PDB file of C-alpha atoms in Angstrom:
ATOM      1  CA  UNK Y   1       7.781  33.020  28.221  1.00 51.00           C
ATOM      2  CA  UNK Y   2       6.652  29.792  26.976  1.00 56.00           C
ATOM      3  CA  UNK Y   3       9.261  26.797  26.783  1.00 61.00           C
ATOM      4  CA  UNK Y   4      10.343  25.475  24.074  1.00 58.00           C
ATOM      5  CA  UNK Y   5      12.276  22.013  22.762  1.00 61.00           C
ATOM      6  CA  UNK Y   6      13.098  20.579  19.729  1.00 62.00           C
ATOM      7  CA  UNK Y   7      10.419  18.062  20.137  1.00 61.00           C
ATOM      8  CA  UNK Y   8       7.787  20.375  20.981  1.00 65.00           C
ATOM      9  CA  UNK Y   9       5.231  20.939  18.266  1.00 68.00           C
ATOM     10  CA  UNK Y  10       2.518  23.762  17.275  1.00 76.00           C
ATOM     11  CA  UNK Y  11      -0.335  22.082  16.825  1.00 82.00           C
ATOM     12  CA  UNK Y  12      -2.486  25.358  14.955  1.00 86.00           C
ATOM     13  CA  UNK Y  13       0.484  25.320  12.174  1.00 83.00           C
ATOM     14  CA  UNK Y  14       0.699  20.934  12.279  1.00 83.00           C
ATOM     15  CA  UNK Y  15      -3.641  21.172  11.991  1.00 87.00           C
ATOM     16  CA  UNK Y  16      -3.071  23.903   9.405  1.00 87.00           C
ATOM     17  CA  UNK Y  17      -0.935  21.328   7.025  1.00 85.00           C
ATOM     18  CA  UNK Y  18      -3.095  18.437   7.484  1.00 88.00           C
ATOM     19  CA  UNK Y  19      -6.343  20.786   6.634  1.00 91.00           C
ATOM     20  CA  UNK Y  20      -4.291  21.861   3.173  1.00 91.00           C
ATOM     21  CA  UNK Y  21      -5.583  19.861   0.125  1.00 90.00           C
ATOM     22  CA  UNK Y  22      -3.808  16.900  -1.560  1.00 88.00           C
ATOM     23  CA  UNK Y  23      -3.746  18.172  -4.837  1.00 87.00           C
ATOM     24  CA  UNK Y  24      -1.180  15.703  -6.520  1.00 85.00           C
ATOM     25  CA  UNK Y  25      -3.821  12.710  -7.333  1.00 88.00           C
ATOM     26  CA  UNK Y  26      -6.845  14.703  -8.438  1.00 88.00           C
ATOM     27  CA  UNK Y  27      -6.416  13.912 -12.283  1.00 91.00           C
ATOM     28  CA  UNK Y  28      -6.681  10.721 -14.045  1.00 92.00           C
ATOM     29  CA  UNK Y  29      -3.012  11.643 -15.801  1.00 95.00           C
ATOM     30  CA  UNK Y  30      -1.750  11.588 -12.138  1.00 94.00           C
ATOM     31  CA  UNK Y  31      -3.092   9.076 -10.954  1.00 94.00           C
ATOM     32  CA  UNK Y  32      -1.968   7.162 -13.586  1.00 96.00           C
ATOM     33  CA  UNK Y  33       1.820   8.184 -13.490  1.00 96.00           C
ATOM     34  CA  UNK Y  34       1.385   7.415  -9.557  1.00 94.00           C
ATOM     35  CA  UNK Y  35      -0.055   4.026 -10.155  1.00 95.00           C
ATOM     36  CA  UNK Y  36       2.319   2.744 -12.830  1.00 96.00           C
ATOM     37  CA  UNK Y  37       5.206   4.148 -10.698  1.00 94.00           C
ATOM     38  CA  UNK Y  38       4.725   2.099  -7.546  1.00 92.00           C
ATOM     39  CA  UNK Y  39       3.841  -0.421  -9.563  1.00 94.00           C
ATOM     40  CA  UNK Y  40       7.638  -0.364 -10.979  1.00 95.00           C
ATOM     41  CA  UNK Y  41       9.174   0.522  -7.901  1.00 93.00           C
ATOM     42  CA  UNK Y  42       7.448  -2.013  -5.663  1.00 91.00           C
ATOM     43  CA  UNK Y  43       8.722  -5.123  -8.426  1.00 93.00           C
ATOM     44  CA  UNK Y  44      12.008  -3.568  -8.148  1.00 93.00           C
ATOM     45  CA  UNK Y  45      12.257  -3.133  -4.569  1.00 91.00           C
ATOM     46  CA  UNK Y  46      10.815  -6.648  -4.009  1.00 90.00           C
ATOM     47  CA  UNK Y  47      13.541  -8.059  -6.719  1.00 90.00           C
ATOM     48  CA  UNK Y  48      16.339  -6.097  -5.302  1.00 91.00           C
ATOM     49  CA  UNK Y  49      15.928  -6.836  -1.463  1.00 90.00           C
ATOM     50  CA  UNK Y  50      14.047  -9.406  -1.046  1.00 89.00           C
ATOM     51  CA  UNK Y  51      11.907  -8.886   1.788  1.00 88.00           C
ATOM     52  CA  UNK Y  52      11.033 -11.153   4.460  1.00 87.00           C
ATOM     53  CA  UNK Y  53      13.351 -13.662   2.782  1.00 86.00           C
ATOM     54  CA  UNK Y  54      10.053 -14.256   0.766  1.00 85.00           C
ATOM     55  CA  UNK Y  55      11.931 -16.217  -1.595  1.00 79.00           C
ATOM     56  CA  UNK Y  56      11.672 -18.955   0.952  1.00 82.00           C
ATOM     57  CA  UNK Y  57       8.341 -18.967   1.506  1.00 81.00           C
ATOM     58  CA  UNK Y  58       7.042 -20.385  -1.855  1.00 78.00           C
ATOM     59  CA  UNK Y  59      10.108 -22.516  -2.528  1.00 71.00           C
ATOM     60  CA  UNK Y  60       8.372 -25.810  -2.425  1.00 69.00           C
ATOM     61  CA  UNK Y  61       4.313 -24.548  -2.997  1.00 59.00           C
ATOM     62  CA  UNK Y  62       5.433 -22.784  -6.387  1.00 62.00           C
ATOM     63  CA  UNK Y  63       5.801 -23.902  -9.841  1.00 71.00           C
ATOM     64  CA  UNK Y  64       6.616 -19.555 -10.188  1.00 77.00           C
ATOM     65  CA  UNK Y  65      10.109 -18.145 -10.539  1.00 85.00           C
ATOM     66  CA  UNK Y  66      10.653 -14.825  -7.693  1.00 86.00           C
ATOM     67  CA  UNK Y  67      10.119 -12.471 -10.836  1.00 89.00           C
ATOM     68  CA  UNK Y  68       6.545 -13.690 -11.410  1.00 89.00           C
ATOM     69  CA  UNK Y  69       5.950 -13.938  -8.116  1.00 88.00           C
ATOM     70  CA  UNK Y  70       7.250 -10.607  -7.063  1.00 91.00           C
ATOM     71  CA  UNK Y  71       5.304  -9.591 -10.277  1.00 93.00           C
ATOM     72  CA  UNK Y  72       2.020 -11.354  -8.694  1.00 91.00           C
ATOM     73  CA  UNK Y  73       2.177  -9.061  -5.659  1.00 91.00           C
ATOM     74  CA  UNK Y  74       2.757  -5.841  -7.680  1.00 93.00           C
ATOM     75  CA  UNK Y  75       0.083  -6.301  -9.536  1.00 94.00           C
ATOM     76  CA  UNK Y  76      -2.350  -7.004  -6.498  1.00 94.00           C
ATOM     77  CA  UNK Y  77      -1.032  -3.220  -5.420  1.00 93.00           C
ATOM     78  CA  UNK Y  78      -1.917  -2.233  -9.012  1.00 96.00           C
ATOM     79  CA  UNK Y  79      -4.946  -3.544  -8.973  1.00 96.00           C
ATOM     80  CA  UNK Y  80      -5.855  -1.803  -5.538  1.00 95.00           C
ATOM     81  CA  UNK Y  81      -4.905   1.388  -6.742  1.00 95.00           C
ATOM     82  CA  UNK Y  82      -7.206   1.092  -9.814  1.00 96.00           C
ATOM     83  CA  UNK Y  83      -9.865  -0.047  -7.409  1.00 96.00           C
ATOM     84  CA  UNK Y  84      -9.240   2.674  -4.777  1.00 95.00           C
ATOM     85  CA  UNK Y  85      -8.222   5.930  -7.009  1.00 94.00           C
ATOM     86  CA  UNK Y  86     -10.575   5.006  -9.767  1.00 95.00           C
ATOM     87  CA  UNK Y  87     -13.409   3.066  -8.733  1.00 95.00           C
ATOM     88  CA  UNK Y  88     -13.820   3.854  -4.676  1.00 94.00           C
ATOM     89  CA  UNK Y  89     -13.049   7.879  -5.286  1.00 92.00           C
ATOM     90  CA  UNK Y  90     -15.685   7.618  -8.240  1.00 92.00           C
ATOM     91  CA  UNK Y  91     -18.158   5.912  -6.065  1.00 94.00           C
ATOM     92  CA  UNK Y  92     -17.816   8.326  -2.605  1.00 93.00           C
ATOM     93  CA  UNK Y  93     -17.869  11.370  -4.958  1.00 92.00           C
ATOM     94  CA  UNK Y  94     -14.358  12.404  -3.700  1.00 89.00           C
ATOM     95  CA  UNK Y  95     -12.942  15.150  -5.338  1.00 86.00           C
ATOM     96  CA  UNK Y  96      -9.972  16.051  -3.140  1.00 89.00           C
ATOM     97  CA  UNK Y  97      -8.979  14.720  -0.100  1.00 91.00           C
ATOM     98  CA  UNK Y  98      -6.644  16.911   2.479  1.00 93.00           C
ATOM     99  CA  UNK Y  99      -3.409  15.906   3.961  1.00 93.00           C
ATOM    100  CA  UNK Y 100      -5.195  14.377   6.601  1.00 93.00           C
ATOM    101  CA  UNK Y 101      -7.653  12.685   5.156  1.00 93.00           C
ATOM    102  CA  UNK Y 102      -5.159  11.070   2.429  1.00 92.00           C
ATOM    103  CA  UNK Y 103      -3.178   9.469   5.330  1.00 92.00           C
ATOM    104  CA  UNK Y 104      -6.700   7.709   6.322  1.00 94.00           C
ATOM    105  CA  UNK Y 105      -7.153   6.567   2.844  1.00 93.00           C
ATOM    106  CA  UNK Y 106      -3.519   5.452   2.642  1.00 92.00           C
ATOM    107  CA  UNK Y 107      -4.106   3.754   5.428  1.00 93.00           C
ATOM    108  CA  UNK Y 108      -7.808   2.145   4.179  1.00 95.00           C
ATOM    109  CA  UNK Y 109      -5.661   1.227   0.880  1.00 94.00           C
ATOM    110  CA  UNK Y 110      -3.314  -1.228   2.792  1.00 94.00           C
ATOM    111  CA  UNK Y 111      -6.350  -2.733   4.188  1.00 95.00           C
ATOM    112  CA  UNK Y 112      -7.634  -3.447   1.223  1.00 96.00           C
ATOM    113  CA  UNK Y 113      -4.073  -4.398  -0.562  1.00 95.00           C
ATOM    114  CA  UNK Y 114      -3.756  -6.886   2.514  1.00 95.00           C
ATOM    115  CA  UNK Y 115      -6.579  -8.893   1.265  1.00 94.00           C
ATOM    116  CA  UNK Y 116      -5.419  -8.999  -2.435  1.00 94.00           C
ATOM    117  CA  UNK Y 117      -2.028 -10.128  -1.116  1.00 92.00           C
ATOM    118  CA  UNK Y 118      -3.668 -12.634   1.329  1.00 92.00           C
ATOM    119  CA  UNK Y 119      -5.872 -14.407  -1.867  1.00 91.00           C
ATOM    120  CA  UNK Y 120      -2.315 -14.642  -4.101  1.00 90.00           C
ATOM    121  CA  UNK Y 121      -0.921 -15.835  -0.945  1.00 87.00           C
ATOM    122  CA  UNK Y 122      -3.610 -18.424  -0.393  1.00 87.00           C
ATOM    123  CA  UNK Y 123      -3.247 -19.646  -4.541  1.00 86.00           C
ATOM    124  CA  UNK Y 124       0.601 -19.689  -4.325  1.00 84.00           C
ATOM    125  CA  UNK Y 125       1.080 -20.944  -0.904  1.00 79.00           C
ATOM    126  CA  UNK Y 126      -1.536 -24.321  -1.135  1.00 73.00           C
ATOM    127  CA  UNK Y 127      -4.202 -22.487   0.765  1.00 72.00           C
ATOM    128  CA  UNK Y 128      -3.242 -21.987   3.922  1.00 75.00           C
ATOM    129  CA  UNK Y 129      -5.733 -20.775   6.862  1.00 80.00           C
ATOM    130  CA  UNK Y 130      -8.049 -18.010   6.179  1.00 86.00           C
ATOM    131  CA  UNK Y 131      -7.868 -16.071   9.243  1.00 90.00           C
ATOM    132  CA  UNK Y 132      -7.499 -13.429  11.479  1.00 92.00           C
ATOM    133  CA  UNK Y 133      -4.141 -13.784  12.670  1.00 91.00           C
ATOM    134  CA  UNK Y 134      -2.990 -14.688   9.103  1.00 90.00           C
ATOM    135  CA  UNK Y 135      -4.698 -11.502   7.857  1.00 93.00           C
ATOM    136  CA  UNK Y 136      -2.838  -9.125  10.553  1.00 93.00           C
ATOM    137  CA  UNK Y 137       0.268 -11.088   9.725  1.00 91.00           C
ATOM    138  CA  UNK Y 138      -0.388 -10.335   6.261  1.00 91.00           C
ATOM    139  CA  UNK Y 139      -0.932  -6.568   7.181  1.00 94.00           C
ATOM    140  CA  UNK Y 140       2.467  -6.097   8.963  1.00 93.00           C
ATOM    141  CA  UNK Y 141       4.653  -7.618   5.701  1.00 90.00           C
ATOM    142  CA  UNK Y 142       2.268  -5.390   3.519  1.00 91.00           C
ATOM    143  CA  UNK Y 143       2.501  -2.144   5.217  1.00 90.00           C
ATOM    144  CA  UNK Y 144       6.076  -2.466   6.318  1.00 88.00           C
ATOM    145  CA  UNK Y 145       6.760  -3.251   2.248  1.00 86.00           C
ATOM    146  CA  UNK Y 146       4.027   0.102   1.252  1.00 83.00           C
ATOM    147  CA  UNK Y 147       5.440   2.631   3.673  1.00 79.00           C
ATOM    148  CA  UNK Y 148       9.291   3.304   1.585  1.00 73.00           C
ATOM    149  CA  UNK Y 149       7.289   3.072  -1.498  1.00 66.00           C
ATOM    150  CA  UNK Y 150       5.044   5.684  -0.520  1.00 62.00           C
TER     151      UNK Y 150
END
């Protein structure tokens, strides 16, 4: 009899979800309603918590109030998920993507939001130091702000 624990896991019925299709952001009305919602949430979490204590970082480098920047930032996100749901899906000929595959493009999507948030960074911050190590910086903030909105 094989052993079981509460960790163990069945890996034909965990494959079986993954290989399922992601159905909820196949139409433009969804994607939409998707969009406009983390859009909303993402300001208001921003507003509410107050990351990072972000509004420290731009105290002296801004002429912006924490709304318009928070507001900055959401719409880089925006802006990414126009790109990515409209344009990129368009352009690869992606129909539906599975479970699986949606975590990848989730995934590819903070890659790409990093570099939107790393060019409003660069404007509202007085340029500071294109690089690697800023870009995987960038990355952690990003993904660690994406993954509650998701």
């Amino acid at each position: 009899m094989a052993r079981t624990t509460p960790l163990s896991v069945n890996y034909t019925v965990l494959k079986s979800a993954l290989d399922q299709r992601f159905l909820i952001l196949n139409s433009s009305v969804n994607k939409i309603i998707f969009i406009s919602l983390v859009t909303l949430i993402s300001l208001l979490f921003m507003y509410t918590f107050v990351p990072f204590n972000i509004n420290r970082w731009y105290e002296d480098a801004s002429k912006f109030d924490l709304f318009k920047i928070f507001s900055i930032f959401s719409l880089a996100g925006t802006f990414t998920l126009l790109l990515t749901q409209f344009g990129l899906r368009k352009w690869l000929r992606i129909e539906y993507l599975t479970y699986g595959q949606y975590f990848f493009w989730f995934l590819g999507e903070i890659l790409i939001l990093t570099f939107g948030i790393m060019g409003c960074d660069w404007l509202l911050n007085n340029h500071p130091d294109l690089s690697v190590s800023n870009y995987l910086d960038t990355f952690n903030y990003t993904i660690l702000i994406a993954i509650p909105l998701m």
